[in-house]
Structures are given as structure tokens and as C-alpha cells.
Coordinates of C-alpha atoms in Angstrom, one line a residue:
M781 CA 0.0 -0.2 0.0
S782 CA 1.3 3.8 -0.7
E783 CA 2.2 5.8 2.2
I784 CA -0.3 8.3 3.6
V785 CA 1.3 11.8 4.2
V786 CA -0.7 14.2 5.9
R787 CA 0.9 17.7 5.4
P788 CA -0.4 21.4 5.6
A789 CA -2.4 22.6 2.5
R790 CA -0.5 24.9 0.0
T791 CA -2.2 27.2 -2.6
D792 CA -1.5 24.2 -5.3
D793 CA -4.1 22.1 -3.4
V794 CA -7.3 24.3 -3.5
R795 CA -8.6 23.1 -6.5
A796 CA -8.2 19.4 -5.3
I797 CA -10.0 20.4 -1.9
H798 CA -12.8 22.0 -4.0
S799 CA -13.0 18.7 -6.0
L800 CA -13.3 16.8 -2.7
L801 CA -16.1 19.1 -1.4
E802 CA -18.1 19.2 -4.7
P803 CA -20.0 15.7 -4.6
L804 CA -21.0 16.3 -1.1
V805 CA -22.4 19.6 -2.4
D806 CA -23.9 18.2 -5.3
R807 CA -25.7 15.5 -2.8
K808 CA -26.9 18.1 -0.1
I809 CA -24.7 17.0 2.3
L810 CA -22.5 20.2 2.7
L811 CA -22.8 23.7 1.5
G812 CA -20.6 24.8 -1.3
K813 CA -17.4 27.0 -0.8
E814 CA -16.4 29.5 -3.2
M815 CA -12.7 28.9 -4.6
V816 CA -12.1 32.6 -3.2
A817 CA -13.2 31.3 0.4
L818 CA -10.9 28.1 0.1
Y819 CA -8.0 30.2 -0.9
E820 CA -8.4 32.6 1.7
A821 CA -8.7 29.7 4.4
V822 CA -5.8 27.6 2.9
Q823 CA -3.7 27.9 6.1
E824 CA -6.4 26.3 8.2
F825 CA -6.0 23.0 5.9
M826 CA -4.2 19.9 6.2
V827 CA -4.5 17.4 3.4
A828 CA -3.9 13.9 3.0
E829 CA -1.9 12.9 0.0
V830 CA -1.2 9.4 -1.5
D831 CA 1.4 9.3 -4.4
G832 CA 1.0 13.0 -5.0
E833 CA -2.7 12.8 -5.1
I834 CA -4.8 14.6 -2.5
V835 CA -7.4 12.2 -1.1
G836 CA -8.5 14.1 2.1
C837 CA -8.4 17.2 3.8
G838 CA -9.6 19.0 7.0
A839 CA -9.4 22.4 8.4
L840 CA -8.9 24.0 11.9
H841 CA -10.6 27.3 12.5
V842 CA -9.8 29.5 15.6
M843 CA -13.0 30.9 17.0
W844 CA -11.7 32.3 20.2
R845 CA -8.8 32.4 22.8
S846 CA -9.2 28.6 23.6
L847 CA -11.5 27.5 21.0
G848 CA -11.3 26.0 17.6
E849 CA -13.5 24.2 15.3
V850 CA -12.8 21.2 12.8
R851 CA -14.2 21.9 9.6
T852 CA -14.4 20.3 6.0
L853 CA -13.3 17.0 7.0
L854 CA -13.5 15.1 3.7
I855 CA -12.3 12.0 2.4
R856 CA -12.5 10.8 -1.0
E857 CA -15.1 8.1 -1.2
D858 CA -12.8 5.3 -2.5
W859 CA -10.2 6.2 0.4
L860 CA -12.8 5.8 3.2
R861 CA -12.1 3.5 5.9
H862 CA -8.3 3.7 5.3
G863 CA -7.6 5.7 8.8
I864 CA -7.1 9.1 6.6
G865 CA -9.8 10.7 8.5
G866 CA -8.4 10.0 11.9
R867 CA -4.8 11.1 10.9
I868 CA -6.2 14.4 9.6
V869 CA -8.1 15.1 13.1
E870 CA -4.9 13.9 14.8
A871 CA -3.0 16.5 12.9
L872 CA -5.6 19.0 13.5
E873 CA -5.5 18.7 17.2
E874 CA -1.6 18.8 17.2
K875 CA -2.0 22.2 15.3
A876 CA -4.7 23.5 17.8
R877 CA -2.5 22.7 20.8
A878 CA 0.4 24.4 19.2
L879 CA -1.9 27.3 19.0
G880 CA -2.9 26.9 22.6
L881 CA -6.5 25.7 22.0
R882 CA -8.1 23.7 24.6
R883 CA -11.4 22.8 23.1
L884 CA -12.3 21.8 19.6
F885 CA -15.9 21.8 18.4
C886 CA -17.4 20.4 15.3
L887 CA -20.8 20.2 13.8
T888 CA -21.5 16.8 12.2
F889 CA -23.6 13.9 10.8
E890 CA -20.5 11.7 11.6
V891 CA -21.0 11.3 15.2
E892 CA -19.7 7.7 15.6
F893 CA -16.6 8.9 13.8
F894 CA -15.8 12.0 15.8
S895 CA -16.7 10.1 19.1
R896 CA -14.1 7.6 18.6
H897 CA -11.8 10.2 18.5
G898 CA -12.6 11.7 21.8
F899 CA -15.5 14.4 20.7
E900 CA -18.7 14.3 22.8
P901 CA -22.1 15.7 21.8
I902 CA -23.1 18.8 23.6
D903 CA -26.5 19.8 24.6
E904 CA -28.0 23.3 23.7
K905 CA -26.3 25.0 26.8
Q906 CA -23.9 27.8 25.7
V907 CA -20.2 26.6 25.6
V908 CA -18.6 30.2 26.1
S909 CA -19.3 32.9 28.5
D910 CA -21.6 35.6 27.7
E911 CA -19.0 38.2 27.2
V912 CA -17.4 35.7 24.6
Y913 CA -20.9 34.9 23.3
A914 CA -21.6 38.7 22.5
Q915 CA -18.2 39.0 20.7
L916 CA -18.6 35.9 18.4
L917 CA -22.0 37.4 17.5
R918 CA -20.2 39.8 15.6
S919 CA -18.4 37.6 13.3
P920 CA -19.3 37.3 9.8
D921 CA -18.2 33.7 9.5
A922 CA -21.0 31.2 8.8
G923 CA -19.2 28.6 11.0
V924 CA -19.2 30.6 13.9
A925 CA -23.1 31.1 13.5
E926 CA -23.5 27.4 13.4
F927 CA -21.4 27.3 16.7
L928 CA -23.8 29.8 18.1
D929 CA -26.6 27.5 16.9
L930 CA -28.1 30.9 15.6
A931 CA -31.6 30.6 13.8
H932 CA -30.4 32.0 10.6
V933 CA -28.3 28.7 10.0
K934 CA -30.7 26.3 11.5
P935 CA -32.1 25.2 7.8
N936 CA -28.5 24.4 6.8
T937 CA -27.7 22.5 10.2
L938 CA -30.8 20.5 10.8
G939 CA -29.8 17.0 11.7
N940 CA -26.1 17.8 12.5
T941 CA -24.7 17.1 15.8
R942 CA -22.8 19.7 17.9
M943 CA -19.6 18.0 19.4
L944 CA -16.9 19.1 21.6
K945 CA -13.5 17.9 22.7
H946 CA -11.4 19.2 25.5
L947 CA -7.6 19.1 24.5
G948 CA -6.4 20.2 27.9
P949 CA -7.2 21.7 31.3
P950 CA -9.7 24.5 31.7
E951 CA -8.5 27.7 31.1
R952 CA -7.7 29.9 34.5
A953 CA -9.7 33.2 34.9

């Protein structure tokens, strides 16, 4: 079997990331992303490469001082169940720890997968303080709106599960 390499994405990888996303957009599983948005976020992405071909990706988006989100975790269908998703999540967690994040959020249909990687479903209670919540409300980012569980994103997130993983001890005041 060929070696799977997980590495930070480069701008040359954006078209491959977009092509991983498109089949899921076509099946109405995920919302589409414009190419410009992928280029703007390329530094958030890790990719899995086999023999020079991108077969998976995932992104880490910093939301606040100690909170990040795992986003756009995609594996090409013919490479599912080869451990690629787990390897990408591990790389994103490493990156999160290096940035000082203590918690990771995800919004997913893949509850079993994320549970195997230490994420737990969270209820509708607020995960951040009132002060941080008020600041996050100012973000134009759709993912932040999903995290906050705002009504205007509900049609896009129905059926998804909000999950959280603690990477380290809670913050001190």
C-alpha cells in the first residue's frame, strides 16, 4: 500500500480540496464554498496525500482564545475506512495544541467517527461565557453562527450534531 502523508495544505492544493467538496455539495450533504473562500482559508487546512494525489482534507478554524473548530473534513469516497480521517483529525489537534487551543468543536453527521476521536455531543447550553458569546455574534463567519446555533443557519444544520473535545485543562480566569 502507498504511504499516506498528512501535511499542511498549499495554494496548489485548493482545486483538489474543492473537488473533494463538490460531490458532497451535489448530494446536499454540505454547503458549497467558493474557490476564493478556500484560498483565503488554505492555511487552516491539512491534506492527506497518496502518491502525489490529494485524497482527504480537514481544516482548523480558530474561533476564540481557547476554542477552535474542525471544519471541512472530507475523504475521497474510494479512500474511506483507511484511517485517513483519523490521521487528519490528529494533525488538526496537534495544530490546535500548538496554537494554545483547549477545546475543539465540530458540527457533524458523523457522530460515531468523532466519538471515536474523543468528541462528545453537547447539548444546547452555551459553551462560552456571555461576554465571549457577545463578541462571537459579531463574526461574519457562517461556521461561528453554526457554533452559536443561531436561527438563521438552522436550515443548513438540521440533523447535525454539535460536538466538543477537551484538549487540555480548562482555562484559568
